[in-house]
Short mmCIF file of C-alpha atoms and ligand atoms in Angstrom, two decimals:
data_model
loop_
_atom_site.label_atom_id
_atom_site.label_comp_id
_atom_site.label_asym_id
_atom_site.label_seq_id
_atom_site.Cartn_x
_atom_site.Cartn_y
_atom_site.Cartn_z
CA MET A 1 -35.96 0.58 -37.89
CA GLU A 2 -36.26 4.77 -38.23
CA ILE A 3 -33.45 7.15 -38.13
CA ILE A 4 -34.95 11.09 -38.03
CA GLU A 5 -32.50 13.99 -38.37
CA LYS A 6 -33.07 18.26 -38.35
CA ALA A 7 -30.80 19.53 -40.53
CA PRO A 8 -31.16 23.21 -39.87
CA ALA A 9 -29.54 26.17 -42.09
CA LYS A 10 -26.72 28.57 -41.69
CA ILE A 11 -26.64 32.19 -41.85
CA ASN A 12 -23.52 34.39 -41.86
CA LEU A 13 -22.92 36.85 -40.04
CA GLY A 14 -19.46 37.42 -41.68
CA LEU A 15 -18.29 36.67 -44.95
CA ASP A 16 -15.05 38.07 -45.79
CA ILE A 17 -12.64 36.99 -48.89
CA LEU A 18 -9.58 37.68 -48.64
CA HIS A 19 -7.82 35.95 -52.26
CA LYS A 20 -8.48 33.73 -55.26
CA ARG A 21 -6.34 30.55 -54.05
CA GLU A 22 -4.32 28.46 -56.48
CA ASP A 23 -6.94 25.74 -56.93
CA GLY A 24 -9.36 28.30 -57.54
CA TYR A 25 -11.34 27.72 -54.54
CA HIS A 26 -11.37 31.57 -52.19
CA GLU A 27 -9.81 32.18 -49.10
CA VAL A 28 -12.29 33.20 -46.48
CA ASN A 29 -12.91 34.54 -43.16
CA MET A 30 -16.64 33.75 -42.07
CA VAL A 31 -18.58 33.36 -38.96
CA MET A 32 -21.43 31.41 -39.48
CA ALA A 33 -24.69 30.01 -37.27
CA SER A 34 -27.54 27.81 -37.10
CA ILE A 35 -30.86 29.12 -37.52
CA ASP A 36 -34.28 27.36 -36.71
CA LEU A 37 -34.82 26.57 -40.10
CA ALA A 38 -34.57 23.33 -40.58
CA ASP A 39 -35.29 20.49 -43.64
CA LYS A 40 -36.16 17.01 -41.72
CA LEU A 41 -34.36 13.72 -43.18
CA ILE A 42 -36.15 10.57 -42.54
CA PHE A 43 -33.05 7.42 -42.77
CA ARG A 44 -35.16 3.69 -43.36
CA GLU A 45 -33.12 0.39 -44.08
CA LEU A 46 -33.86 -1.11 -47.69
CA PRO A 47 -34.03 -4.66 -48.34
CA GLN A 48 -31.63 -4.55 -51.62
CA ASP A 49 -28.55 -2.35 -51.61
CA ASP A 50 -29.41 1.05 -53.39
CA ILE A 51 -29.82 4.90 -51.91
CA ILE A 52 -33.42 5.86 -52.73
CA ILE A 53 -34.80 9.43 -52.55
CA GLU A 54 -37.69 10.21 -51.89
CA THR A 55 -38.40 14.43 -51.57
CA ASP A 56 -41.49 16.89 -51.14
CA SER A 57 -39.41 19.50 -53.55
CA SER A 58 -40.04 19.76 -56.77
CA PHE A 59 -36.90 21.23 -56.84
CA LEU A 60 -34.42 18.93 -55.89
CA PRO A 61 -33.05 16.14 -58.18
CA VAL A 62 -33.26 12.62 -56.41
CA ASP A 63 -30.10 11.47 -58.28
CA ARG A 64 -26.35 11.67 -57.75
CA ARG A 65 -26.24 15.47 -58.24
CA ASN A 66 -28.69 15.48 -54.50
CA HIS A 67 -26.22 16.36 -52.15
CA VAL A 68 -28.22 13.80 -49.74
CA TYR A 69 -26.95 11.09 -52.85
CA GLN A 70 -23.24 11.94 -52.88
CA ALA A 71 -23.64 11.93 -48.82
CA ALA A 72 -25.09 8.95 -48.78
CA SER A 73 -22.79 7.06 -51.27
CA LEU A 74 -19.08 8.58 -49.74
CA LEU A 75 -20.39 7.02 -46.30
CA LYS A 76 -21.06 3.63 -47.95
CA GLU A 77 -17.88 3.72 -49.94
CA HIS A 78 -15.65 4.85 -46.92
CA CYS A 79 -16.65 2.14 -44.64
CA ARG A 80 -17.70 -0.62 -47.19
CA ILE A 81 -21.35 -1.05 -46.26
CA ASP A 82 -22.91 -2.94 -48.68
CA LYS A 83 -26.67 -2.20 -47.09
CA GLY A 84 -29.21 0.18 -49.09
CA VAL A 85 -31.48 3.33 -47.44
CA HIS A 86 -34.47 4.99 -48.50
CA ILE A 87 -34.18 8.60 -47.40
CA GLU A 88 -37.22 11.33 -46.92
CA VAL A 89 -36.27 14.49 -47.52
CA THR A 90 -38.64 17.14 -46.21
CA LYS A 91 -37.49 20.27 -47.29
CA ARG A 92 -38.25 23.64 -45.64
CA ILE A 93 -35.14 25.90 -46.61
CA PRO A 94 -35.03 27.67 -48.94
CA VAL A 95 -33.24 26.66 -53.03
CA ALA A 96 -30.53 27.77 -53.91
CA ALA A 97 -30.19 30.70 -51.52
CA GLY A 98 -26.97 31.40 -49.85
CA MET A 99 -28.58 29.29 -46.84
CA ALA A 100 -26.28 25.82 -47.10
CA GLY A 101 -29.93 23.60 -47.97
CA GLY A 102 -27.78 21.35 -49.38
CA SER A 103 -24.99 20.94 -47.16
CA THR A 104 -26.53 20.87 -44.70
CA ASP A 105 -29.07 18.03 -46.07
CA ALA A 106 -25.54 16.05 -46.67
CA ALA A 107 -24.17 16.44 -43.13
CA ALA A 108 -27.73 15.44 -41.64
CA THR A 109 -26.94 12.39 -44.18
CA LEU A 110 -23.61 11.58 -42.90
CA ARG A 111 -25.23 11.71 -38.91
CA GLY A 112 -28.33 9.89 -39.77
CA LEU A 113 -26.61 7.03 -41.72
CA ASN A 114 -23.71 7.08 -38.84
CA ARG A 115 -26.78 6.02 -36.43
CA LEU A 116 -28.12 4.10 -38.45
CA TRP A 117 -25.44 2.37 -39.56
CA GLU A 118 -23.92 2.06 -35.91
CA LEU A 119 -21.10 3.01 -37.78
CA GLY A 120 -19.21 4.93 -34.59
CA LEU A 121 -17.70 7.56 -36.61
CA SER A 122 -17.46 10.83 -34.17
CA LEU A 123 -18.70 14.14 -35.42
CA GLU A 124 -14.96 15.15 -36.40
CA GLU A 125 -14.45 12.00 -38.83
CA LEU A 126 -17.50 12.96 -40.39
CA ALA A 127 -16.90 16.10 -41.28
CA GLU A 128 -13.62 15.26 -42.47
CA LEU A 129 -15.29 13.27 -44.98
CA GLY A 130 -18.02 15.98 -45.55
CA LYS A 131 -15.25 18.28 -46.99
CA GLU A 132 -15.42 16.07 -50.39
CA ILE A 133 -18.86 16.77 -50.80
CA GLY A 134 -18.99 20.97 -50.66
CA SER A 135 -17.14 24.10 -48.55
CA ASP A 136 -19.75 24.56 -46.52
CA THR A 137 -20.47 20.38 -45.21
CA PRO A 138 -17.99 20.36 -42.13
CA TYR A 139 -19.66 23.62 -41.09
CA CYS A 140 -23.21 21.89 -41.01
CA VAL A 141 -22.14 18.32 -39.20
CA LEU A 142 -20.63 20.59 -36.24
CA GLY A 143 -23.06 23.16 -36.63
CA ASN A 144 -24.25 26.30 -33.86
CA THR A 145 -21.64 28.75 -34.05
CA SER A 146 -17.96 28.86 -35.47
CA LEU A 147 -15.23 30.09 -37.54
CA ALA A 148 -14.83 29.18 -40.64
CA THR A 149 -11.36 29.52 -42.47
CA GLY A 150 -9.74 28.31 -45.45
CA ARG A 151 -12.10 27.58 -48.48
CA GLY A 152 -14.55 27.61 -45.67
CA ASP A 153 -13.71 24.18 -44.36
CA GLU A 154 -11.38 24.61 -41.47
CA LEU A 155 -13.44 25.27 -38.54
CA SER A 156 -13.23 26.68 -35.07
CA ALA A 157 -16.26 26.78 -32.54
CA LEU A 158 -17.02 29.80 -30.86
CA PRO A 159 -19.53 31.06 -27.98
CA ALA A 160 -23.24 31.43 -28.90
CA MET A 161 -23.77 33.88 -30.75
CA PRO A 162 -25.86 35.65 -28.49
CA ALA A 163 -29.71 34.83 -28.87
CA CYS A 164 -32.71 36.75 -31.32
CA TRP A 165 -35.24 36.32 -33.53
CA VAL A 166 -34.05 36.06 -37.02
CA VAL A 167 -36.42 37.06 -39.69
CA VAL A 168 -35.45 35.21 -42.88
CA VAL A 169 -36.17 37.06 -46.67
CA LYS A 170 -35.79 33.93 -49.78
CA PRO A 171 -36.33 37.04 -53.14
CA ARG A 172 -37.82 34.51 -55.98
CA VAL A 173 -34.52 34.30 -58.22
CA SER A 174 -31.71 32.08 -57.26
CA VAL A 175 -27.82 32.83 -57.55
CA SER A 176 -25.26 30.44 -58.28
CA THR A 177 -22.66 30.54 -56.27
CA TRP A 178 -20.06 29.26 -59.07
CA THR A 179 -21.09 32.70 -60.93
CA ILE A 180 -21.02 34.91 -58.09
CA PHE A 181 -17.25 33.80 -57.27
CA THR A 182 -16.06 33.24 -61.03
CA ASP A 183 -17.25 37.09 -61.41
CA LEU A 184 -15.95 38.23 -58.70
CA ALA A 185 -13.23 41.43 -58.07
CA VAL A 186 -11.51 40.56 -55.49
CA ASP A 187 -9.89 43.77 -55.28
CA THR A 188 -12.66 45.95 -55.07
CA LEU A 189 -14.55 43.95 -52.44
CA HIS A 190 -15.26 45.32 -49.49
CA HIS A 191 -14.03 43.65 -46.22
CA PRO A 192 -16.05 43.29 -42.89
CA ASP A 193 -14.15 43.59 -39.34
CA ILE A 194 -14.12 40.03 -38.47
CA GLU A 195 -12.34 40.08 -35.83
CA ALA A 196 -14.62 42.52 -34.02
CA LEU A 197 -17.42 40.83 -34.38
CA GLU A 198 -15.80 37.14 -33.14
CA GLU A 199 -15.04 39.51 -30.47
CA ALA A 200 -18.72 40.64 -29.92
CA ILE A 201 -19.38 36.41 -29.92
CA ARG A 202 -17.13 35.90 -27.18
CA LEU A 203 -18.36 38.62 -25.04
CA GLY A 204 -22.13 37.63 -25.99
CA ASP A 205 -22.74 41.63 -27.09
CA TYR A 206 -25.68 42.05 -28.86
CA GLN A 207 -25.09 45.26 -29.86
CA LYS A 208 -21.79 45.04 -31.10
CA MET A 209 -22.08 41.90 -33.49
CA VAL A 210 -25.01 44.18 -34.59
CA ALA A 211 -23.21 46.94 -35.18
CA SER A 212 -20.02 44.38 -37.21
CA VAL A 213 -22.07 41.93 -39.27
CA GLY A 214 -21.23 42.05 -43.17
CA ASN A 215 -20.88 40.16 -45.74
CA SER A 216 -18.22 40.85 -48.76
CA LEU A 217 -20.30 39.31 -51.35
CA GLU A 218 -23.01 41.22 -51.10
CA THR A 219 -22.03 44.45 -53.88
CA ALA A 220 -21.81 41.41 -56.58
CA THR A 221 -24.61 39.97 -55.73
CA THR A 222 -26.76 42.72 -55.40
CA ALA A 223 -25.06 44.38 -58.37
CA LYS A 224 -26.71 41.02 -60.10
CA HIS A 225 -29.79 41.39 -58.53
CA PRO A 226 -30.75 44.90 -56.66
CA ILE A 227 -34.02 43.17 -55.29
CA VAL A 228 -31.07 41.72 -52.40
CA GLY A 229 -30.36 46.28 -51.76
CA GLN A 230 -34.49 46.93 -51.50
CA ILE A 231 -35.42 43.93 -49.23
CA LYS A 232 -32.64 44.58 -46.67
CA GLU A 233 -33.78 48.42 -46.65
CA LYS A 234 -36.69 47.84 -45.72
CA MET A 235 -35.72 45.52 -43.07
CA LEU A 236 -33.28 48.56 -41.28
CA LYS A 237 -36.53 51.42 -42.48
CA PHE A 238 -38.75 49.19 -39.96
CA GLY A 239 -36.31 48.83 -37.67
CA ALA A 240 -34.32 45.91 -37.47
CA ASP A 241 -31.42 45.61 -35.16
CA ALA A 242 -29.33 44.43 -38.47
CA ALA A 243 -29.60 43.34 -42.29
CA LEU A 244 -27.22 41.00 -44.29
CA MET A 245 -27.63 39.10 -47.15
CA SER A 246 -26.71 36.01 -46.29
CA GLY A 247 -23.51 33.85 -48.11
CA SER A 248 -23.95 34.62 -51.56
CA GLY A 249 -27.69 35.37 -51.43
CA PRO A 250 -30.54 36.06 -52.52
CA THR A 251 -31.37 35.39 -48.79
CA VAL A 252 -31.74 38.58 -46.74
CA TYR A 253 -32.09 37.94 -43.35
CA ALA A 254 -32.91 41.18 -40.32
CA LEU A 255 -31.76 40.68 -36.96
CA CYS A 256 -34.16 41.52 -33.94
CA ASP A 257 -33.86 41.53 -30.25
CA LYS A 258 -37.14 42.03 -29.58
CA TYR A 259 -40.34 39.78 -30.73
CA SER A 260 -42.65 42.74 -31.96
CA ARG A 261 -39.30 44.48 -33.88
CA ALA A 262 -39.22 41.04 -35.79
CA GLN A 263 -42.96 41.04 -36.20
CA ARG A 264 -42.78 44.60 -37.69
CA VAL A 265 -40.34 43.82 -40.37
CA TYR A 266 -41.91 40.10 -40.86
CA ASN A 267 -44.90 42.65 -41.87
CA GLY A 268 -43.28 44.75 -43.80
CA VAL A 269 -41.43 42.76 -45.98
CA LYS A 270 -44.22 40.04 -46.87
CA GLY A 271 -46.37 42.30 -48.56
CA PHE A 272 -43.07 42.56 -50.76
CA CYS A 273 -41.95 39.02 -51.09
CA GLU A 274 -43.18 35.29 -50.07
CA GLU A 275 -40.14 33.40 -48.75
CA VAL A 276 -40.50 35.43 -45.19
CA TYR A 277 -39.73 33.22 -41.83
CA ILE A 278 -39.15 34.59 -38.36
CA VAL A 279 -37.10 31.87 -36.29
CA ARG A 280 -34.60 31.74 -33.70
CA THR A 281 -31.50 31.75 -33.36
CA LEU A 282 -30.07 27.84 -32.51
CA GLU A 283 -27.27 26.41 -30.73
CA GLY A 284 -26.62 22.81 -29.66
CA GLN A 285 -28.65 20.92 -32.42
CA VAL A 286 -25.89 18.42 -33.18
CA ASP A 287 -24.44 16.58 -29.89
CA HIS A 288 -20.92 17.20 -29.72
O1 LIG B 1 -17.80 24.23 -52.03
P1 LIG B 1 -18.80 24.07 -52.90
O2 LIG B 1 -18.71 23.17 -53.85
O3 LIG B 1 -19.77 24.32 -52.45
O4 LIG B 1 -18.63 25.23 -53.45
C1 LIG B 1 -19.15 26.25 -55.17
C2 LIG B 1 -18.44 27.24 -55.81
O5 LIG B 1 -17.83 28.33 -54.96
C3 LIG B 1 -16.66 26.49 -56.11
O6 LIG B 1 -16.95 25.69 -57.24
C4 LIG B 1 -16.09 27.60 -56.12
O7 LIG B 1 -16.13 28.18 -57.48
C5 LIG B 1 -16.55 28.84 -55.38
N1 LIG B 1 -16.19 28.79 -53.63
C6 LIG B 1 -14.80 29.19 -54.08
N2 LIG B 1 -14.25 29.47 -52.84
C7 LIG B 1 -15.02 29.28 -51.76
C8 LIG B 1 -15.92 28.31 -52.17
C9 LIG B 1 -16.82 28.31 -53.14
O8 LIG B 1 -14.41 29.99 -55.34
N3 LIG B 1 -14.04 29.25 -50.79
#
């Protein structure tokens, strides 16, 4: 018995930080969307009660520090499962990049093991469990285009973002979300207009959407890693309709409605950075 799950990356079309909360997290207002850049996870039953992770990525630990391990362990405990599982993770999403790579693998693990062990939990129940793993995990369980509030784990579904091409660039620096949030001067932040963005998506208005994207964390990450600003500038120069950092970075993406334009942006940044992808936006990868 073998179960395969696709774990798509997310981009933040909008990310606004409202204030720091008493529990240490930041209150956010975000719009997230899934893109067709995905990891692949294969789940196989094991004869012994154990969680064994195998991955082609040299950046990932295969023990308790891995979000996949945490998700499997959480589900085993929650549903009192005494079976073992072997999980093979083929990594395509850049690591420590602002694209929820770890959270989406954890989410795929919750969905995959729910099927493998025939637990019958709903996606909403899995999303609720995902809160224990990380702020982005509930979103990754459900996927698609969504508004996320609270610490990023309160979700309300939006219509699919207008379809377009996404050019993704991961510069060779790693960013710790924790460090960016810890050093954040909340009073000085720029606040994108999330309501305008939400309305653009509801209307299916691509032009209004590209005019409304924005990320409160961009200035903080760019101050530490100027390459983020340089990539953004290049993308706009080569004709991107919008260019923005995702999450706490350092990944920057461009939106283009025409493939020829996306290719120009791709070629323009390819000589500058190694990790560059052209992908489509993605809708409906998870059955609701
Ligand atoms: O929830 P997660 O473990 O992915 O978050 C990583 C870190 O990012 C947290 O420890 C916290 O410092 C910061 N964070 C935050 N506010 C959020 C989400 C994350 O301060 N809404």
